[in-house]
Short mmCIF file of C-alpha atoms and ligand atoms in Angstrom, two decimals:
data_model
loop_
_atom_site.label_atom_id
_atom_site.label_comp_id
_atom_site.label_asym_id
_atom_site.label_seq_id
_atom_site.Cartn_x
_atom_site.Cartn_y
_atom_site.Cartn_z
CA MET M 1 -7.59 108.60 26.79
CA SER M 2 -4.91 110.19 29.39
CA ASP M 3 -3.84 106.74 30.32
CA THR M 4 -0.04 106.07 30.68
CA ILE M 5 2.08 103.20 29.76
CA THR M 6 5.42 102.12 30.97
CA LEU M 7 8.19 101.47 28.39
CA HIS M 8 11.21 99.38 29.25
CA VAL M 9 13.88 100.73 27.03
CA ALA M 10 17.03 98.84 26.28
CA ARG M 11 20.12 101.33 26.92
CA TYR M 12 23.76 101.00 25.80
CA ARG M 13 26.21 103.78 26.40
CA PRO M 14 29.42 102.26 25.37
CA GLU M 15 31.37 105.07 27.13
CA VAL M 16 30.05 103.96 30.64
CA GLU M 17 28.65 100.30 30.38
CA THR M 18 29.83 97.33 28.90
CA GLU M 19 26.56 95.55 28.39
CA PRO M 20 22.94 96.91 27.48
CA THR M 21 20.82 97.56 30.63
CA PHE M 22 17.08 98.46 30.72
CA GLN M 23 15.67 101.95 31.80
CA GLU M 24 11.92 102.51 32.61
CA TYR M 25 10.09 105.36 31.32
CA GLN M 26 6.26 106.37 31.71
CA THR M 27 4.71 107.84 28.59
CA PRO M 28 1.25 108.77 27.77
CA CYS M 29 -0.67 106.07 26.03
CA ARG M 30 -2.83 107.74 23.44
CA LYS M 31 -4.95 105.78 21.02
CA ASP M 32 -3.26 107.22 17.94
CA TRP M 33 0.34 106.86 19.21
CA VAL M 34 2.78 104.38 17.92
CA VAL M 35 5.84 103.05 19.70
CA LEU M 36 7.85 105.68 17.91
CA ASP M 37 5.56 108.42 19.21
CA ALA M 38 6.51 107.31 22.72
CA LEU M 39 10.28 107.27 22.13
CA ASN M 40 9.97 110.73 20.69
CA TYR M 41 7.98 111.86 23.53
CA ILE M 42 10.82 110.49 25.90
CA LYS M 43 13.40 112.09 23.88
CA ASP M 44 11.59 115.53 23.76
CA LYS M 45 10.16 115.62 27.37
CA VAL M 46 12.12 113.09 29.60
CA ASP M 47 15.47 111.98 28.66
CA GLY M 48 17.25 113.59 25.71
CA THR M 49 20.08 111.07 25.88
CA LEU M 50 18.21 108.21 24.21
CA SER M 51 19.38 107.35 20.70
CA TYR M 52 17.43 105.66 17.96
CA ARG M 53 16.93 105.88 14.27
CA TRP M 54 13.80 107.11 12.48
CA SER M 55 12.78 109.29 9.62
CA CYS M 56 9.52 109.12 7.72
CA ARG M 57 7.24 107.78 10.54
CA MET M 58 5.05 106.26 7.83
CA GLY M 59 6.51 102.97 6.98
CA ILE M 60 8.63 103.88 4.05
CA CYS M 61 12.05 104.66 4.85
CA GLY M 62 12.74 101.40 6.88
CA SER M 63 14.88 103.05 9.56
CA CYS M 64 12.91 102.57 12.86
CA GLY M 65 12.99 98.78 13.24
CA MET M 66 13.18 97.66 16.50
CA THR M 67 12.33 94.70 18.75
CA VAL M 68 9.18 95.45 20.62
CA ASN M 69 8.22 92.90 23.31
CA GLY M 70 10.56 90.30 21.45
CA GLU M 71 9.20 90.72 18.02
CA PRO M 72 11.07 92.76 15.22
CA LYS M 73 8.68 95.53 14.28
CA LEU M 74 8.59 99.16 12.58
CA THR M 75 8.17 101.12 15.58
CA CYS M 76 6.27 103.60 13.54
CA ALA M 77 3.50 101.06 12.59
CA THR M 78 3.10 99.57 16.05
CA PHE M 79 0.50 100.92 18.03
CA LEU M 80 1.03 101.45 21.81
CA THR M 81 -2.70 100.31 22.65
CA ASP M 82 -2.02 96.98 21.09
CA TYR M 83 0.45 96.38 24.16
CA ALA M 84 -1.84 98.08 26.84
CA PRO M 85 -1.67 98.00 29.78
CA GLY M 86 2.20 97.49 29.34
CA PRO M 87 4.88 97.17 30.08
CA VAL M 88 6.33 97.49 26.59
CA ARG M 89 9.90 96.37 25.89
CA VAL M 90 11.72 98.01 23.33
CA GLU M 91 15.04 96.71 22.35
CA PRO M 92 17.45 96.98 19.14
CA LEU M 93 16.93 94.91 16.54
CA ARG M 94 18.46 91.31 16.82
CA ASN M 95 21.25 89.67 15.17
CA PHE M 96 23.16 93.01 14.47
CA PRO M 97 25.78 94.88 16.66
CA ILE M 98 24.69 97.59 18.82
CA VAL M 99 26.32 100.98 18.42
CA ARG M 100 24.27 102.68 21.17
CA ASP M 101 20.90 102.34 22.86
CA LEU M 102 18.43 101.23 19.92
CA VAL M 103 20.71 102.04 17.20
CA ILE M 104 22.24 98.91 15.33
CA GLU M 105 25.19 98.77 12.91
CA MET M 106 23.92 97.67 9.59
CA SER M 107 27.21 97.76 6.97
CA ASP M 108 27.09 93.98 6.85
CA PHE M 109 23.50 94.23 5.26
CA MET M 110 24.59 97.26 3.11
CA ARG M 111 27.56 95.30 1.70
CA LYS M 112 25.36 92.21 0.97
CA LEU M 113 22.86 94.31 -0.77
CA VAL M 114 25.51 95.56 -3.21
CA GLN M 115 26.72 92.20 -3.85
CA VAL M 116 23.67 90.84 -5.17
CA LYS M 117 23.80 93.46 -7.87
CA PRO M 118 20.48 94.97 -7.51
CA TRP M 119 20.15 96.64 -10.65
CA ILE M 120 19.31 95.93 -14.33
CA ILE M 121 21.89 94.28 -16.26
CA ARG M 122 21.91 94.10 -19.79
CA ALA M 123 24.02 91.95 -22.13
CA ASP M 124 23.15 94.19 -24.93
CA GLU M 125 22.01 97.92 -24.06
CA LYS M 126 19.93 99.30 -26.84
CA PRO M 127 20.39 102.78 -27.88
CA LEU M 128 18.61 105.66 -26.22
CA SER M 129 16.86 106.46 -29.66
CA GLU M 130 14.96 103.13 -29.51
CA GLY M 131 13.07 104.15 -26.39
CA GLU M 132 12.43 102.44 -23.18
CA TYR M 133 12.29 98.72 -22.37
CA LEU M 134 8.60 97.80 -22.30
CA GLN M 135 6.92 95.68 -19.99
CA THR M 136 3.37 94.01 -19.58
CA PRO M 137 1.43 94.20 -16.59
CA GLU M 138 1.82 90.37 -16.28
CA GLU M 139 5.73 90.81 -16.41
CA LEU M 140 5.40 93.42 -13.92
CA ASP M 141 3.39 91.23 -11.48
CA GLU M 142 6.14 88.56 -11.69
CA TYR M 143 8.52 90.56 -9.64
CA LYS M 144 6.44 93.47 -8.14
CA GLN M 145 6.09 91.95 -4.75
CA PHE M 146 9.80 91.74 -4.31
CA SER M 147 10.48 95.19 -5.25
CA MET M 148 8.29 96.45 -2.15
CA CYS M 149 11.19 96.05 0.18
CA ILE M 150 12.06 99.01 2.23
CA ASN M 151 15.40 97.66 3.72
CA CYS M 152 14.14 97.74 7.13
CA MET M 153 16.13 94.61 8.18
CA LEU M 154 13.29 93.09 10.17
CA CYS M 155 13.68 89.83 8.48
CA TYR M 156 17.20 89.82 9.28
CA ALA M 157 16.33 90.25 13.10
CA ALA M 158 13.85 87.44 12.71
CA CYS M 159 16.05 85.04 10.95
CA PRO M 160 17.81 82.46 13.10
CA VAL M 161 19.94 81.28 10.31
CA TYR M 162 21.49 84.91 9.95
CA GLY M 163 21.87 84.96 13.87
CA LEU M 164 23.85 81.74 13.56
CA GLU M 165 25.84 82.35 10.60
CA PRO M 166 26.60 86.05 10.11
CA HIS M 167 28.08 84.95 6.30
CA PHE M 168 24.42 84.26 5.04
CA ILE M 169 23.46 86.64 2.47
CA GLY M 170 19.92 86.61 4.08
CA PRO M 171 16.35 87.15 3.07
CA ALA M 172 15.94 90.61 1.86
CA ALA M 173 19.14 90.56 -0.20
CA ILE M 174 18.02 87.34 -1.98
CA ALA M 175 14.57 88.81 -2.34
CA LEU M 176 15.98 91.68 -3.91
CA ALA M 177 18.03 89.61 -6.20
CA GLN M 178 14.84 87.65 -7.15
CA ARG M 179 13.30 91.00 -7.88
CA TYR M 180 15.97 91.60 -10.79
CA ASN M 181 16.25 87.95 -11.82
CA LEU M 182 12.46 87.93 -12.45
CA ASP M 183 12.41 91.12 -14.38
CA SER M 184 11.82 90.80 -17.97
CA ARG M 185 14.15 93.66 -18.79
CA ASP M 186 17.04 92.06 -16.68
CA GLN M 187 19.68 89.62 -18.28
CA GLY M 188 21.93 89.24 -15.10
CA ALA M 189 20.54 86.12 -13.56
CA ARG M 190 23.80 84.32 -14.52
CA GLU M 191 25.96 86.89 -12.93
CA ARG M 192 24.03 86.55 -9.60
CA MET M 193 23.96 82.93 -9.63
CA ASP M 194 27.34 81.99 -8.11
CA LEU M 195 26.95 84.22 -5.15
CA LEU M 196 23.38 83.00 -4.50
CA SER M 197 23.67 79.47 -4.96
CA ASP M 198 26.22 78.91 -2.37
CA HIS M 199 25.87 77.59 1.19
CA THR M 200 25.96 81.12 2.41
CA GLY M 201 23.17 81.93 -0.16
CA ILE M 202 20.23 80.20 -0.67
CA TRP M 203 21.47 76.74 0.59
CA GLY M 204 21.94 78.11 3.96
CA CYS M 205 18.14 78.90 4.25
CA THR M 206 16.13 76.09 6.23
CA PHE M 207 12.79 77.63 5.34
CA VAL M 208 12.11 78.78 8.93
CA GLY M 209 9.72 81.15 7.36
CA GLU M 210 10.17 83.80 10.00
CA CYS M 211 11.34 86.58 7.64
CA THR M 212 8.06 86.33 5.89
CA LYS M 213 6.13 86.79 9.06
CA ALA M 214 8.24 89.76 10.25
CA CYS M 215 8.08 91.55 6.96
CA PRO M 216 6.02 94.85 7.11
CA LYS M 217 5.54 94.87 3.14
CA SER M 218 4.56 91.43 2.46
CA VAL M 219 7.70 90.91 0.43
CA ASP M 220 7.63 87.01 1.45
CA PRO M 221 11.54 86.54 1.25
CA ALA M 222 11.16 82.90 2.22
CA ALA M 223 9.23 82.32 -1.02
CA ALA M 224 11.87 84.20 -3.15
CA ILE M 225 14.40 81.84 -1.52
CA GLN M 226 12.47 78.67 -2.04
CA ARG M 227 11.66 79.56 -5.80
CA TYR M 228 15.48 80.12 -6.24
CA LYS M 229 16.12 76.86 -4.92
CA LEU M 230 13.90 75.16 -7.36
CA LYS M 231 15.32 77.10 -10.19
CA ALA M 232 18.79 76.24 -9.10
CA ALA M 233 18.01 72.56 -8.98
CA LEU M 234 16.31 72.57 -12.40
CA SER M 235 19.30 74.34 -13.87
CA TRP M 236 21.63 71.76 -12.18
CA PHE M 237 19.95 68.93 -13.83
CA LYS M 238 19.97 70.74 -17.07
CA SER M 239 23.66 71.43 -16.82
CA PHE M 240 24.02 67.67 -16.09
CA LEU M 241 22.05 66.59 -19.09
CA LEU M 242 23.32 69.16 -21.57
CA PRO M 243 26.90 69.81 -20.08
CA ARG M 244 27.93 72.19 -22.83
CA GLY M 245 24.56 73.79 -23.83
CA ALA M 246 22.71 76.60 -22.33
CA SER M 247 25.60 78.42 -20.72
CA MET A 1 38.74 89.74 5.32
CA SER A 2 37.07 92.88 4.97
CA GLN A 3 34.32 90.82 3.54
CA THR A 4 33.85 88.92 6.79
CA PRO A 5 31.08 90.27 8.80
CA ILE A 6 32.55 89.28 12.26
CA TYR A 7 35.89 90.91 11.49
CA THR A 8 34.79 94.32 10.27
CA GLU A 9 37.15 97.06 11.30
CA TYR A 10 38.08 97.26 15.05
CA HIS A 11 35.01 98.70 16.93
CA PRO A 12 35.62 97.72 20.59
CA ARG A 13 32.51 99.72 21.40
CA TRP A 14 30.05 97.88 19.61
CA TYR A 15 27.98 95.52 21.51
CA ARG A 16 27.89 92.12 19.91
CA ARG A 17 25.37 89.38 21.04
CA ARG A 18 25.98 85.85 20.34
CA THR A 19 23.12 83.68 19.32
CA SER A 20 22.50 81.23 22.30
CA THR A 21 22.55 77.56 21.80
CA TYR A 22 19.14 77.49 23.14
CA TRP A 23 17.86 80.09 20.48
CA TRP A 24 14.89 77.75 19.33
CA LEU A 25 13.37 78.12 22.87
CA ARG A 26 13.12 81.96 22.54
CA ARG A 27 9.92 81.78 20.60
CA PRO A 28 7.07 79.34 19.96
CA SER A 29 7.57 79.65 16.36
CA TYR A 30 11.24 78.90 16.56
CA LEU A 31 10.25 75.91 18.65
CA ALA A 32 7.74 74.79 16.18
CA PHE A 33 10.47 75.00 13.53
CA ILE A 34 12.80 72.89 15.47
CA LEU A 35 10.01 70.06 16.04
CA ARG A 36 9.29 70.27 12.23
CA GLU A 37 13.12 69.60 11.56
CA LEU A 38 13.17 66.70 14.46
CA SER A 39 10.61 64.95 12.42
CA SER A 40 13.49 63.70 10.18
CA LEU A 41 14.50 61.34 13.13
CA PHE A 42 11.08 59.89 13.01
CA VAL A 43 10.94 59.57 9.23
CA ALA A 44 14.22 57.45 9.55
CA TRP A 45 12.67 55.43 12.34
CA PHE A 46 9.71 54.66 9.98
CA VAL A 47 12.18 53.37 7.52
CA ILE A 48 13.84 51.25 9.92
CA PHE A 49 10.64 49.82 11.07
CA THR A 50 9.46 49.18 7.61
CA LEU A 51 12.70 47.29 6.79
CA LEU A 52 12.44 45.08 9.74
CA GLN A 53 8.73 44.38 8.80
CA ILE A 54 9.87 43.51 5.23
CA HIS A 55 12.62 41.16 6.56
CA ALA A 56 10.29 39.29 8.80
CA LEU A 57 7.76 39.01 6.13
CA LYS A 58 10.16 37.54 3.87
CA GLN A 59 11.32 34.90 6.55
CA GLY A 60 7.78 33.31 6.92
CA ALA A 61 4.62 33.41 8.75
CA GLU A 62 6.18 32.77 12.15
CA SER A 63 8.71 35.25 12.06
CA TYR A 64 6.10 37.93 11.01
CA GLN A 65 4.07 37.02 13.81
CA ARG A 66 7.12 37.66 16.10
CA PHE A 67 7.32 41.10 14.34
CA VAL A 68 3.79 41.80 15.04
CA ASP A 69 4.24 40.80 18.86
CA TRP A 70 7.31 42.69 19.22
CA SER A 71 5.35 45.85 17.67
CA LYS A 72 2.87 45.30 20.67
CA ASN A 73 5.66 46.14 23.00
CA PRO A 74 4.68 49.27 24.98
CA VAL A 75 7.97 50.95 24.13
CA VAL A 76 7.65 50.35 20.46
CA LEU A 77 4.15 51.37 20.35
CA ILE A 78 4.97 54.49 22.20
CA VAL A 79 7.68 55.28 19.97
CA ASN A 80 5.36 54.46 16.98
CA ILE A 81 2.63 57.02 18.57
CA ILE A 82 5.27 59.73 18.89
CA ALA A 83 6.46 59.20 15.36
CA LEU A 84 3.01 59.35 14.00
CA PHE A 85 2.42 62.77 15.64
CA PHE A 86 5.90 63.97 14.02
CA VAL A 87 5.03 62.69 10.55
CA VAL A 88 1.71 64.21 10.73
CA PHE A 89 3.21 67.45 11.96
CA HIS A 90 5.81 67.18 8.93
CA ALA A 91 2.87 66.70 6.48
CA ILE A 92 0.81 69.65 7.60
CA THR A 93 3.66 71.96 7.59
CA TRP A 94 4.78 70.58 4.14
CA PHE A 95 1.55 71.09 2.56
CA LYS A 96 1.21 74.59 4.32
CA LEU A 97 4.50 75.71 2.94
CA ALA A 98 4.29 74.39 -0.47
CA PRO A 99 2.33 77.18 -2.10
CA GLN A 100 5.15 79.36 -1.02
CA ALA A 101 7.61 77.57 -3.06
CA MET A 102 5.72 77.19 -6.11
CA VAL A 103 4.14 79.62 -8.42
CA VAL A 104 1.38 78.27 -10.57
CA ARG A 105 -0.33 80.18 -13.31
CA LEU A 106 -3.77 79.85 -14.85
CA HIS A 107 -4.59 82.18 -17.78
CA GLY A 108 -1.51 84.21 -16.93
CA LYS A 109 -2.84 84.85 -13.47
CA ARG A 110 -1.11 83.43 -10.34
CA VAL A 111 -3.23 80.88 -8.50
CA PRO A 112 -4.04 81.83 -4.92
CA ALA A 113 -2.12 79.79 -2.19
CA ALA A 114 -5.28 78.08 -0.95
CA TRP A 115 -5.96 76.51 -4.40
CA ILE A 116 -2.68 74.81 -4.16
CA ALA A 117 -2.57 73.91 -0.45
CA GLY A 118 -6.29 72.58 -0.81
CA PRO A 119 -5.48 69.99 -3.56
CA ASN A 120 -2.37 69.03 -1.45
CA TYR A 121 -4.56 67.90 1.43
CA ALA A 122 -6.95 66.08 -0.99
CA ALA A 123 -4.07 64.15 -2.56
CA TRP A 124 -2.97 63.07 1.19
CA ALA A 125 -6.40 61.86 1.98
CA VAL A 126 -6.64 60.04 -1.44
CA ALA A 127 -3.19 58.37 -1.05
CA SER A 128 -3.91 57.52 2.67
CA ALA A 129 -7.26 55.90 1.75
CA LEU A 130 -5.66 54.08 -1.27
CA VAL A 131 -2.95 52.48 1.01
CA ALA A 132 -5.46 51.59 3.61
CA TRP A 133 -7.57 50.04 1.08
CA ILE A 134 -4.72 47.96 -0.50
CA VAL A 135 -3.27 46.83 2.88
CA LEU A 136 -6.60 45.86 4.49
CA GLY A 137 -7.33 43.60 1.76
CA GLY A 138 -9.17 45.55 -1.14
CA MET N 1 30.76 77.61 -11.96
CA THR N 2 33.96 75.84 -11.52
CA LYS N 3 33.37 73.66 -8.57
CA LYS N 4 29.86 71.75 -8.94
CA SER N 5 28.07 71.70 -5.87
CA LEU N 6 26.03 68.62 -4.90
CA GLU N 7 23.63 71.05 -3.12
CA PRO N 8 20.83 71.33 -5.54
CA PHE N 9 20.82 67.50 -6.29
CA LEU N 10 20.51 66.67 -2.63
CA TRP N 11 17.86 69.39 -2.05
CA THR N 12 15.86 67.75 -4.90
CA LEU N 13 16.23 64.44 -3.22
CA PHE N 14 15.05 66.19 -0.02
CA SER N 15 11.89 67.73 -1.46
CA ALA N 16 10.98 64.68 -3.41
CA GLY N 17 11.29 62.60 -0.12
CA GLY N 18 9.50 65.38 1.80
CA VAL N 19 6.44 64.85 -0.34
CA LEU N 20 6.50 61.21 -0.18
CA ALA N 21 6.86 61.30 3.42
CA ALA N 22 4.01 63.67 4.10
CA LEU N 23 1.74 61.70 1.67
CA LEU N 24 2.37 58.17 2.74
CA ILE N 25 4.29 57.66 5.94
CA PRO N 26 1.46 58.77 8.20
CA ILE N 27 -0.90 55.92 6.90
CA HIS N 28 1.78 53.70 6.86
CA LEU N 29 2.66 54.22 10.59
CA LEU N 30 -1.07 54.35 11.48
CA LEU N 31 -1.43 50.97 9.99
CA PHE N 32 1.49 49.02 10.98
CA GLY N 33 2.71 50.89 13.99
CA LEU N 34 -0.68 51.38 15.61
CA ALA N 35 -3.72 49.48 14.03
CA VAL N 36 -2.18 46.13 13.75
CA PRO N 37 -0.55 45.97 17.19
CA LEU N 38 -3.64 47.20 18.85
CA GLY N 39 -5.85 44.79 16.89
CA TRP N 40 -7.72 47.40 15.13
CA ALA N 41 -7.03 45.63 11.67
CA TYR N 42 -5.93 42.08 10.77
CA PRO N 43 -4.17 42.07 7.37
CA SER N 44 -3.24 38.39 6.97
CA TYR N 45 0.26 37.11 6.37
CA GLU N 46 -0.74 35.77 2.97
CA HIS N 47 -2.21 38.84 1.81
CA LEU N 48 0.77 40.88 2.79
CA LEU N 49 3.27 38.62 1.27
CA VAL N 50 1.19 38.81 -2.17
CA LEU N 51 1.35 42.56 -1.95
CA LEU N 52 5.22 42.33 -1.42
CA ARG N 53 5.81 39.94 -4.24
CA HIS N 54 4.32 42.31 -6.53
CA PRO N 55 6.81 44.29 -8.39
CA VAL N 56 4.80 47.61 -8.21
CA THR N 57 4.82 47.27 -4.30
CA ARG N 58 8.51 46.76 -4.37
CA VAL N 59 9.32 49.78 -6.49
CA TYR N 60 7.19 51.64 -4.43
CA LEU N 61 8.77 50.70 -1.32
CA VAL N 62 12.20 51.11 -2.61
CA LEU N 63 11.29 54.64 -3.78
CA LEU N 64 9.53 55.72 -0.40
CA CYS N 65 12.23 54.30 1.90
CA THR N 66 15.19 55.55 -0.12
CA LEU N 67 13.85 59.26 -0.82
CA ALA N 68 12.50 59.18 2.97
CA LEU N 69 16.05 58.33 4.19
CA PHE N 70 17.41 61.32 2.00
CA HIS N 71 14.94 63.65 3.21
CA GLY N 72 15.66 62.82 6.73
CA ALA N 73 19.24 62.77 6.36
CA HIS N 74 19.17 66.15 4.86
CA ARG N 75 17.09 67.78 7.16
CA PHE N 76 18.77 66.14 10.35
CA ARG N 77 22.18 67.79 8.98
CA TYR N 78 20.73 71.15 8.93
CA THR N 79 19.09 70.50 12.53
CA LEU N 80 22.59 69.54 13.80
CA TYR N 81 24.40 72.63 11.94
CA ASP N 82 21.89 75.19 13.37
CA GLY N 83 20.46 73.76 16.46
CA LEU N 84 23.53 72.76 18.15
CA GLN N 85 26.01 75.19 16.57
CA ILE N 86 28.45 72.40 15.81
CA LYS N 87 29.28 73.64 12.11
CA HIS N 88 33.00 72.76 12.89
CA LEU N 89 31.92 69.21 12.87
CA ASN N 90 30.34 69.82 9.39
CA GLU N 91 32.33 67.04 7.61
CA VAL N 92 31.58 64.39 10.17
CA ILE N 93 27.64 65.39 10.18
CA ASN N 94 27.80 65.12 6.52
CA VAL N 95 29.32 61.79 6.34
CA LEU N 96 27.08 60.33 9.17
CA CYS N 97 23.78 61.63 7.79
CA TYR N 98 24.28 60.99 4.01
CA GLY N 99 26.41 57.94 4.73
CA GLY N 100 23.59 56.53 6.86
CA ALA N 101 21.01 57.32 3.93
CA ILE N 102 23.31 55.44 1.52
CA VAL N 103 23.62 52.34 3.59
CA GLY N 104 19.87 52.27 4.26
CA SER N 105 19.18 52.58 0.65
CA VAL N 106 21.53 49.92 -0.28
CA LEU N 107 19.86 47.63 2.26
CA THR N 108 16.32 48.50 1.14
CA VAL N 109 17.21 47.55 -2.41
CA TYR N 110 18.92 44.34 -1.16
CA LEU N 111 15.87 43.23 0.86
CA LEU N 112 13.31 43.92 -1.85
CA TRP N 113 15.44 42.45 -4.59
CA ARG N 114 14.54 38.86 -4.09
CA ILE N 115 11.31 37.64 -2.31
CA PRO N 116 10.69 34.13 -1.92
S1 LIG C 1 12.17 91.93 2.95
FE1 LIG C 1 10.53 92.86 4.34
S2 LIG C 1 11.29 92.58 6.31
FE2 LIG C 1 13.09 92.22 4.92
S3 LIG C 1 14.09 94.36 4.58
FE3 LIG C 1 12.56 94.15 2.95
S4 LIG C 1 10.80 95.08 3.81
FE4 LIG C 1 11.97 94.59 5.56
S1 LIG C 2 10.03 105.77 10.49
FE1 LIG C 2 10.51 105.32 8.45
S2 LIG C 2 9.60 103.16 8.37
FE2 LIG C 2 9.14 103.87 10.48
#
């Protein structure tokens, strides 16, 4: 196919403009092209000033997330032909400050990731000589889904709660916390509890469910949050019944 | 302060968008979400309606007849029809989302979502039939 | 945790109420809000009174009404909070929503306590 397609790409050049604008580009619309290919074509052949992030172009690095026709998408996994005859609107991810063109500022997310302590916490480390911590396939299944996250932040862009309340820890970070809480080798659930069971943690979530729909890796962060609510509720009742025990 | 996302270091050149008050009009799924949440108002209306009914029943046959007549008023009827629409929407979304919040295991394997949603709808049918049967004279 | 948050408790009420509301309110509304006024069904006054006198019905109605109220209050609180972006009025919203649910629950228990 030698068809072409029109792209409306959001531009923001802070040195010359105070607000984002749209610029129109024509690119080939080939059957095997994704939106990212079209952006690369523009950058190489048409307009070298366009800025955006990408790296792996295979849905692994999580850096090419943008808003395509209003939906948060990995542009390396979103085919142009799905939007034919166009035009296709490409904007930066919502809910984040824009640095330039399609590049968003993500240090808020990075900070939240660290806050949930996404690593294995042990109360008692066993000596190296005793070997590794073994895990059965069932135990792996328990958290595997939540470990597939590529930190693309599409879920943050889809989440209205995060848009309204920037303090909200947000879908991916809570799902990642659950990934470690549910790991049979981890003993850090209590350390993560205070941060997570706060109104900026799980209780800020109203189960809109958009994070799960946006996620390209089927992580289902909404489920992680709901299950954590259930657990927090159970432990609340437990601590009520046995105020001193189980702490 | 440095933990506060809106007050990160001074970056005058970042463009920050504010979420509009009408954010729920931006996408159909957001609108569906807000409608689901608004079902709470009609749940409250149902309780008020039921309390009025109980009160009327306690006052005697005449007063109950007045309540039934009042519920024939077109305004009340329309409110009840809208309320019915909203609570059914609540029920459907609630049962649909339930499997996401629960993990049920059988023989160590996770039960697929449809196996949780299915029985939910069945329970809904049974409960409704039971209530109807009891009320209508069983 | 030093300060005990009520949130898990309120969420439990919200969830329990949500289940009951989903299972039972549609049929209740269909029967008494539509079928009876439109003349599709005629449950007699005597029959309904006998039902209402039964302790099981009364427990059932108290549970249904109170939990539904707390379910609605919780949800509506978040709707105001997110939908209208009025979180600075958080305290007022909380008092109105949960206060309303408490008043409604007391009223329900009072109404169903004694039945002639
Ligand atoms: S949970 Fe999914 S959408 Fe969110 S950052 Fe991870 S991979 Fe991306
Ligand atoms: S470029 Fe790496 S995920 Fe798209």
